[in-house]
CSV table of C-alpha atoms and ligand atoms in Angstrom, one decimal:
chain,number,residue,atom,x,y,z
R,5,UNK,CA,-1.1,-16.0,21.5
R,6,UNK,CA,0.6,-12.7,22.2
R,7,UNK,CA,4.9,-12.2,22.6
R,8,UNK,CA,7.4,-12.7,20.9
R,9,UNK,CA,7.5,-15.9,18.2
R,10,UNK,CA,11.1,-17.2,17.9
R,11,UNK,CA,9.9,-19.0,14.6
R,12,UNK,CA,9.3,-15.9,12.8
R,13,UNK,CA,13.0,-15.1,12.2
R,14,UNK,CA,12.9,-13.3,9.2
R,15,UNK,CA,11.9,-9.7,11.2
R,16,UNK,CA,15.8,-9.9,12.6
R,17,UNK,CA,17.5,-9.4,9.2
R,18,UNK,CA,15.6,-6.6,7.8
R,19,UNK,CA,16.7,-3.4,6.8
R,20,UNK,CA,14.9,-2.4,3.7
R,21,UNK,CA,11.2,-2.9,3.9
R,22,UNK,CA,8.2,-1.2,1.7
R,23,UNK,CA,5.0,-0.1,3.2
R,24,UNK,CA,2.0,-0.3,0.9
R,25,UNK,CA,-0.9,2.1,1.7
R,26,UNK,CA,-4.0,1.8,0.1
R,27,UNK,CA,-7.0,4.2,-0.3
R,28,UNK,CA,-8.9,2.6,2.2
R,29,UNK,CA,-6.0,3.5,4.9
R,30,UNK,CA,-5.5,7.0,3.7
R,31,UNK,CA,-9.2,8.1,3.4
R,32,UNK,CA,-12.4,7.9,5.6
R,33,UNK,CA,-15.6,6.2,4.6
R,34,UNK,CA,-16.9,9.5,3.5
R,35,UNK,CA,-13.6,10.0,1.3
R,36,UNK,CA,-12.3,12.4,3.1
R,37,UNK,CA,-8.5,12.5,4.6
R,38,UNK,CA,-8.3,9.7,7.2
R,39,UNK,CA,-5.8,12.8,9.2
R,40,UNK,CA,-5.0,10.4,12.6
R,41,UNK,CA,-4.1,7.1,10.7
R,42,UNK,CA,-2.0,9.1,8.3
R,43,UNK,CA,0.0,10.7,11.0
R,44,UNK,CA,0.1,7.4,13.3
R,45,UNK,CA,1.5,6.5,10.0
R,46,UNK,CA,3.8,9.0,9.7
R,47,UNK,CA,5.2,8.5,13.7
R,48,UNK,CA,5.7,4.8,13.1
R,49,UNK,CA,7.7,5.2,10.0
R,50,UNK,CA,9.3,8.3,11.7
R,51,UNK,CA,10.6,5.6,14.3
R,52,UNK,CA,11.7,3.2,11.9
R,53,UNK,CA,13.8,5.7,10.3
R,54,UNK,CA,15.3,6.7,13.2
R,55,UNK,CA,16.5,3.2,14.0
R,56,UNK,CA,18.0,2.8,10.9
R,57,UNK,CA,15.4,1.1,8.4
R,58,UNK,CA,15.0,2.0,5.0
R,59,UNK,CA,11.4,2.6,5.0
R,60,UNK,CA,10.1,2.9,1.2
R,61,UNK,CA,6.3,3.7,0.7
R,62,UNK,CA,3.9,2.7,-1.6
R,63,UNK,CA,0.8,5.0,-1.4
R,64,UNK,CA,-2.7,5.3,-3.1
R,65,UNK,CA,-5.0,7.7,-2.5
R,66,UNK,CA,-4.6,10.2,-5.1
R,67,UNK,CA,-7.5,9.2,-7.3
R,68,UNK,CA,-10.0,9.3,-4.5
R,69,UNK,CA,-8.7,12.5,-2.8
R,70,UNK,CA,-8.9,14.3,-6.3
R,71,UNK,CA,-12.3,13.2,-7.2
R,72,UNK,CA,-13.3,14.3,-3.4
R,73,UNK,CA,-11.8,17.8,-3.9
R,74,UNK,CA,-13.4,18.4,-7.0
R,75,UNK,CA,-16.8,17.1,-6.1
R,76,UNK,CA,-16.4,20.0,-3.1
R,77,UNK,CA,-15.3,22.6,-5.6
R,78,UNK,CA,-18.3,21.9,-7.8
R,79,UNK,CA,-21.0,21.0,-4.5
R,80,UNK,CA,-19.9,25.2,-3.4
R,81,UNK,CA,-20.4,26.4,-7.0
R,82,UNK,CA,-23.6,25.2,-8.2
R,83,UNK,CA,-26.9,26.2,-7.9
R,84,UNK,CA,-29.9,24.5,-6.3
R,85,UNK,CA,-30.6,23.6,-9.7
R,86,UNK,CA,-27.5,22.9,-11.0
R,87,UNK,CA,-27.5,20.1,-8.1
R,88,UNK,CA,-30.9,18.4,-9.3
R,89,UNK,CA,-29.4,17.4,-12.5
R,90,UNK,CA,-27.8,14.1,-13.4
R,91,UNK,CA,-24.2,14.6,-12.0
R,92,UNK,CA,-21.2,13.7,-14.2
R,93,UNK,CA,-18.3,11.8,-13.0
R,94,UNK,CA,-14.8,13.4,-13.3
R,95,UNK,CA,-12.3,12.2,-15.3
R,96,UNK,CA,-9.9,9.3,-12.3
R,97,UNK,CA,-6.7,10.8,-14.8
R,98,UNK,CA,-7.9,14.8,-13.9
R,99,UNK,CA,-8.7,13.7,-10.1
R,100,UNK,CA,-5.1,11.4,-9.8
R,101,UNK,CA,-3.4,14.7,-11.0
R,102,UNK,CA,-5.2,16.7,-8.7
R,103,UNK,CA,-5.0,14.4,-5.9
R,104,UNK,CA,-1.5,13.3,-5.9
R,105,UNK,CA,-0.2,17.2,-5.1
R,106,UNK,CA,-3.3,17.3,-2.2
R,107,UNK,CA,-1.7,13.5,-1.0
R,108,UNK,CA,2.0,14.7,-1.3
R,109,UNK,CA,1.3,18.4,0.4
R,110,UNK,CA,-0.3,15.9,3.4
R,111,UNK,CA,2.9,13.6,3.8
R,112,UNK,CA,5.2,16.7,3.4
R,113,UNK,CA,3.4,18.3,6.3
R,114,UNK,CA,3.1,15.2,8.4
R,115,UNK,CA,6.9,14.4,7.9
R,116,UNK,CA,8.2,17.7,8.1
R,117,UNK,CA,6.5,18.0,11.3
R,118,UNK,CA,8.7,14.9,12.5
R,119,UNK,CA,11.8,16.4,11.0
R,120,UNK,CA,11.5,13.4,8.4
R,121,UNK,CA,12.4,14.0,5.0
R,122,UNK,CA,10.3,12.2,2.2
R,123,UNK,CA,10.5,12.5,-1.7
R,124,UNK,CA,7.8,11.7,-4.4
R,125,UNK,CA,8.1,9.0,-7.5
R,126,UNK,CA,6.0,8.8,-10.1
R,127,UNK,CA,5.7,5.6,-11.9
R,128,UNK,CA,4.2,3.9,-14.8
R,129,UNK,CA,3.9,0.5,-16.0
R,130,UNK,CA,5.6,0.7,-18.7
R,131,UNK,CA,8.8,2.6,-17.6
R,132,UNK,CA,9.7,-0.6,-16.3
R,133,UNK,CA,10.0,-2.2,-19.7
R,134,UNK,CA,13.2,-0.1,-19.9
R,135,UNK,CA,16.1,-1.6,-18.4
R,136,UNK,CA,18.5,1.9,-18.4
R,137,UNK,CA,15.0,3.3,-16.4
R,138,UNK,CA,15.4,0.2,-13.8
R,139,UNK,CA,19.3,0.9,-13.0
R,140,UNK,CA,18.5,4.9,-12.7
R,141,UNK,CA,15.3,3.8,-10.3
R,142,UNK,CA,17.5,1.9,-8.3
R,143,UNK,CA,20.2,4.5,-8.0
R,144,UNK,CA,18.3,7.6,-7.4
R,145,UNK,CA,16.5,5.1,-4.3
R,146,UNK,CA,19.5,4.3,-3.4
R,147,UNK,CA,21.1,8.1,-3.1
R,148,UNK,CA,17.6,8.8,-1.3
R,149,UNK,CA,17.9,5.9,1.6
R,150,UNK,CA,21.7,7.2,2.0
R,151,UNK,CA,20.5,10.7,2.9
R,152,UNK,CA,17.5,9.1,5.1
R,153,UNK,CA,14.4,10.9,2.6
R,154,UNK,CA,11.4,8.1,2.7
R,155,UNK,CA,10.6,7.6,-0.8
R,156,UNK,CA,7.0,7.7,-1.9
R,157,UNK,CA,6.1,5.8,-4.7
R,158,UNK,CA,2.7,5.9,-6.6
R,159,UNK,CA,1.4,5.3,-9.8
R,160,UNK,CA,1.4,7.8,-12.1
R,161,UNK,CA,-1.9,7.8,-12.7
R,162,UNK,CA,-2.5,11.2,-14.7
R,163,UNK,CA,-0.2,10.1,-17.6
R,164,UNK,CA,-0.5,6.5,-18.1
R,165,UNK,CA,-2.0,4.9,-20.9
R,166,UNK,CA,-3.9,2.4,-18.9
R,167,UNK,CA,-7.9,3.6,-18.3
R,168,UNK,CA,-10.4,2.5,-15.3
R,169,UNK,CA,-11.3,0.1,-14.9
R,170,UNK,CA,-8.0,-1.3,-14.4
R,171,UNK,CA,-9.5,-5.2,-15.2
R,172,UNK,CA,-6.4,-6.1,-17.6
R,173,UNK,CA,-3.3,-7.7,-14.6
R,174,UNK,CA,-1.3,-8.7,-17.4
R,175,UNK,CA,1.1,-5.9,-17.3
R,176,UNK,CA,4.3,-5.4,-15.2
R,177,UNK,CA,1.9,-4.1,-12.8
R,178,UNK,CA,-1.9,-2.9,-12.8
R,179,UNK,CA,-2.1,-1.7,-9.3
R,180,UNK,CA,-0.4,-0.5,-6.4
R,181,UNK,CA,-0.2,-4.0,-4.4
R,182,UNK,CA,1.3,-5.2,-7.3
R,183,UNK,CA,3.6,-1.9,-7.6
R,184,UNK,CA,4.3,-2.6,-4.7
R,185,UNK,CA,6.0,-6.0,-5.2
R,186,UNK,CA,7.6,-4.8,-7.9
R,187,UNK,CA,9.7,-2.7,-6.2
R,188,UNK,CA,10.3,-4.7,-3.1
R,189,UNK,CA,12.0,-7.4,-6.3
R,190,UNK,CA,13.6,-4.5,-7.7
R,191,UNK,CA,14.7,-2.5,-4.9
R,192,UNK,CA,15.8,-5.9,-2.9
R,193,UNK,CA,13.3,-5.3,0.3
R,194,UNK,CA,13.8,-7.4,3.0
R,195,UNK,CA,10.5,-7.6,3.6
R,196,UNK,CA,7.2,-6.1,2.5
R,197,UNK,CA,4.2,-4.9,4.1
R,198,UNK,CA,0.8,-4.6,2.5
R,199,UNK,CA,-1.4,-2.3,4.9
R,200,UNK,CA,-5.3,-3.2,4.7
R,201,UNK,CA,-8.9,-2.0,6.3
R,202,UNK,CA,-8.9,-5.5,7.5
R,203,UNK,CA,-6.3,-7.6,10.0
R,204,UNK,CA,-5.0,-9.7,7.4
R,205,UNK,CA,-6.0,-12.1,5.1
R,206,UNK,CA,-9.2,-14.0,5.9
R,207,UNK,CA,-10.5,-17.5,4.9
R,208,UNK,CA,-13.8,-15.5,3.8
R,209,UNK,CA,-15.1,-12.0,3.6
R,210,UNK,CA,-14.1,-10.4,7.1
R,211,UNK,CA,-17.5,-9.4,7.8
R,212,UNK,CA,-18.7,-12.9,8.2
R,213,UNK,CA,-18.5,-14.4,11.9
R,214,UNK,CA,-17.1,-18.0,10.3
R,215,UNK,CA,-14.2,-16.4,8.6
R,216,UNK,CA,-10.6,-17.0,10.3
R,217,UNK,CA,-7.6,-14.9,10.0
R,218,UNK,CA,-5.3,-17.3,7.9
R,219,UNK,CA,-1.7,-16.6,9.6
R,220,UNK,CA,0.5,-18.2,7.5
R,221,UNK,CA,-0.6,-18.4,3.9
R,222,UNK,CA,0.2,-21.4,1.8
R,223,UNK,CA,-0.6,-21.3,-1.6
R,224,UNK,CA,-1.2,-24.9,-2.2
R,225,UNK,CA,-3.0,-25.0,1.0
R,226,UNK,CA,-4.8,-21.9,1.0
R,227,UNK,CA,-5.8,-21.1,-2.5
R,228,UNK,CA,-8.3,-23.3,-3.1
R,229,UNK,CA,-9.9,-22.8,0.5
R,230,UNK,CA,-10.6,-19.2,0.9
R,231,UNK,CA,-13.5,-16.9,-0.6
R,232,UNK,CA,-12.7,-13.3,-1.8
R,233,UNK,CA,-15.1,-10.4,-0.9
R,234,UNK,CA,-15.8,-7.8,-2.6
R,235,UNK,CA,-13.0,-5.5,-3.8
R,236,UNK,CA,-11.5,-2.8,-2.4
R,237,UNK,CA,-14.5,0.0,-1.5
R,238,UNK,CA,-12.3,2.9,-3.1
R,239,UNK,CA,-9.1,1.5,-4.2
R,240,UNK,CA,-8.0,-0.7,-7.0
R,241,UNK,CA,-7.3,-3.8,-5.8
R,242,UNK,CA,-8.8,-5.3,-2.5
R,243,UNK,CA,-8.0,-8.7,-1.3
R,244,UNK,CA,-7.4,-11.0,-4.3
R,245,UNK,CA,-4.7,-8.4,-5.5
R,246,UNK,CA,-3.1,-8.5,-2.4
R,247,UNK,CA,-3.3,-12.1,-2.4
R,248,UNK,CA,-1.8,-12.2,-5.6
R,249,UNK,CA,0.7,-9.5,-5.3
R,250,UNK,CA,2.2,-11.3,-2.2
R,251,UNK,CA,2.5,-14.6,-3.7
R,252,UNK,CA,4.4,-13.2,-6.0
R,253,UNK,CA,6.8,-11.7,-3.9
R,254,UNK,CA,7.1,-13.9,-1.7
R,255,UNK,CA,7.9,-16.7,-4.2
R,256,UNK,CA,10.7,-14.7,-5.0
R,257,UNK,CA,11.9,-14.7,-1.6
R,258,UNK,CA,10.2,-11.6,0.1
R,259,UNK,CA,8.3,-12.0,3.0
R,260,UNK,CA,5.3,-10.5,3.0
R,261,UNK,CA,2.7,-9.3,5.4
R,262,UNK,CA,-0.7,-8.2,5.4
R,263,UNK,CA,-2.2,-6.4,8.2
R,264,UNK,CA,-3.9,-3.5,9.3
R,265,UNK,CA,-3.2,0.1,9.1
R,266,UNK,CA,-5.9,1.4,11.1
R,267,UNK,CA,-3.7,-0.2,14.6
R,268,UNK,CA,-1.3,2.1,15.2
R,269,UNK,CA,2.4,0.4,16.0
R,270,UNK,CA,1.9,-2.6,13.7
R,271,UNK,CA,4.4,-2.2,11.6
R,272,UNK,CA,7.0,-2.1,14.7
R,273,UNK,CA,5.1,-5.0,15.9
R,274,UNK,CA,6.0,-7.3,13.3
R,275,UNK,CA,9.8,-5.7,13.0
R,276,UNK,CA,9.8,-6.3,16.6
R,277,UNK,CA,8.5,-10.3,15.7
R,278,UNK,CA,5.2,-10.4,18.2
R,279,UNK,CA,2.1,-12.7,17.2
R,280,UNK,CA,3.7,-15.3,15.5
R,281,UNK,CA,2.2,-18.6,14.4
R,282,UNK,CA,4.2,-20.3,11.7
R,283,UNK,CA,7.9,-20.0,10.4
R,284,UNK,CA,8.5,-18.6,7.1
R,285,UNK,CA,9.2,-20.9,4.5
R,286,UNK,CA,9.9,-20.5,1.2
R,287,UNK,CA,6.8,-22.1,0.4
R,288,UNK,CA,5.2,-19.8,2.5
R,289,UNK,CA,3.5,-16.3,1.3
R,290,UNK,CA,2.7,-14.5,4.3
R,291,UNK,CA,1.6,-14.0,7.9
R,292,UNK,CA,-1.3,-11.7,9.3
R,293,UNK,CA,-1.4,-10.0,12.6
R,294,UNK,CA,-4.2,-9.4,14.8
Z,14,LIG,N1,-2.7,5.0,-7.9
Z,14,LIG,C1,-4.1,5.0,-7.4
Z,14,LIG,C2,-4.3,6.3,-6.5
Z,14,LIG,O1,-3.4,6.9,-6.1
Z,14,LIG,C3,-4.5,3.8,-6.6
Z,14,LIG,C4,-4.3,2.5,-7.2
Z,14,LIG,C5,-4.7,1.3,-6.4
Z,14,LIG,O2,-5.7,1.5,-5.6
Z,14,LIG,O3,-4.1,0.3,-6.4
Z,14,LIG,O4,-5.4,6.6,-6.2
């Protein structure tokens, strides 16, 4: 079914929305920069600005784009020797601090290129414990959106106390699906999108020819039907955190939708209401689009 779907009306009413980009979106299978998605990425959000959304990103990518720029630094200083030894992993708090610059520089270019303004915000789980830290988080997005800068949220990685592998989802948040429903409760989005390596949310691992795309997700109907994959190939999360992160949201009244961010224009696609199979409900979590 392509066009328009009257039935989806919650695209009309929104203004604010965050857009949650994982590692898989920024970076390539070989872990380097995925360059043309970014930028598509950039030009759609570019657009949405200009017609007068608040567009508030979520992005990962930091950990994986340090480790990769280290692993380069120390492939072009080491012997032949040096490379037949057992080769030590780097510390994911060294590569997020190196990374994050390498991911900001990237978006700073992109944007600046678009005459778009963006701003980085560094985040932990447990500045959210503080209430005065809400109300400043809140203000200072608030002053941003006003002077039309897309803020970029991410964790802060480099400082936190929390340590790979990231098993323990009891805190505020434990990844950035999770930040990013955070925010859309605390920043009052009107709707927020999770952006995946896959079309949406499948009854099974996407790889397999008997999975569907579920369009309308149902917790009491779809929870006990559909079998998770494997996680994420480079980020934290992967399917069952986004499954879990929209629930969560959307319980609390924020639509949510998972799609992909390798299709350039999606995100104007859903504002814009195509491919639409099912009415929001309260009941309901979110919608995919193929
Ligand atoms: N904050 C991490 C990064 O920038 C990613 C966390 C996640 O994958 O959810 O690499």
């Amino acid at each position: 079914m392509n066009g328009t779907d009257r039935s989806r009306g919650f695209f009309k009413d929104v203004k604010r929305l965050i857009i949650k980009v994982g590692t898989a979106v920024v970076t390539r299978a070989d872990g380097r920069l995925a360059l043309g998605r970014l930028g598509a990425l950039c030009e759609q959000i570019k657009d949405l600005n200009s017609l007068g959304y608040e567009v508030i990103v979520v992005t990962s990518g930091a950990v994986g784009l340090g480790r990769q720029r280290l692993k380069y630094r120390r492939l072009v200083n080491s012997s032949f020797a040096d490379l037949q030894k057992p080769q030590v992993d780097f510390d994911g708090k060294a590569c997020a601090a190196v990374g994050q610059n390498n991911l900001m520089a990237l978006y700073d270019t992109l944007f600046s290129q678009l005459d778009v303004t963006s701003a980085q915000l560094l985040v932990t789980d447990s500045d959210f414990r503080d209430e005065g830290f809400r109300k400043q988080l809140d203000e200072t997005v608030k002053s941003l959106l006003a002077l039309r800068v897309i803020p970029i949220f991410n964790e802060n990685d480099a400082v936190s106390t929390r340590r790979a592998p990231y098993e323990d989802s009891s805190g505020i948040f434990w990844d950035n699906d999770s930040l990013a429903a955070l925010l859309a409760l605390e920043l009052k989005a009107d709707l927020l999108v999770l952006l995946s390596d896959v079309e949406g949310l499948y009854s099974g691992p996407p790889s397999d020819p008997q999975s569907k795309l579920i369009h309308t997700y149902i917790k009491e109907i779809h929870q006990s039907e559909i079998t998770f994959g494997d996680k994420s190939r480079v980020g934290r999360g992967g399917m069952t955190a986004k499954v879990k992160a929209a629930v969560n949201a959307a319980y609390a009244g924020i639509p949510v939708v998972i799609t992909s961010g390798y299709a350039p224009e999606n995100i104007m696609k859903v504002l814009q209401g195509e491919r639409v199979w099912h009415s929001l409900s309260s009941r309901c979590a979110f919608v995919g689009l193929c």
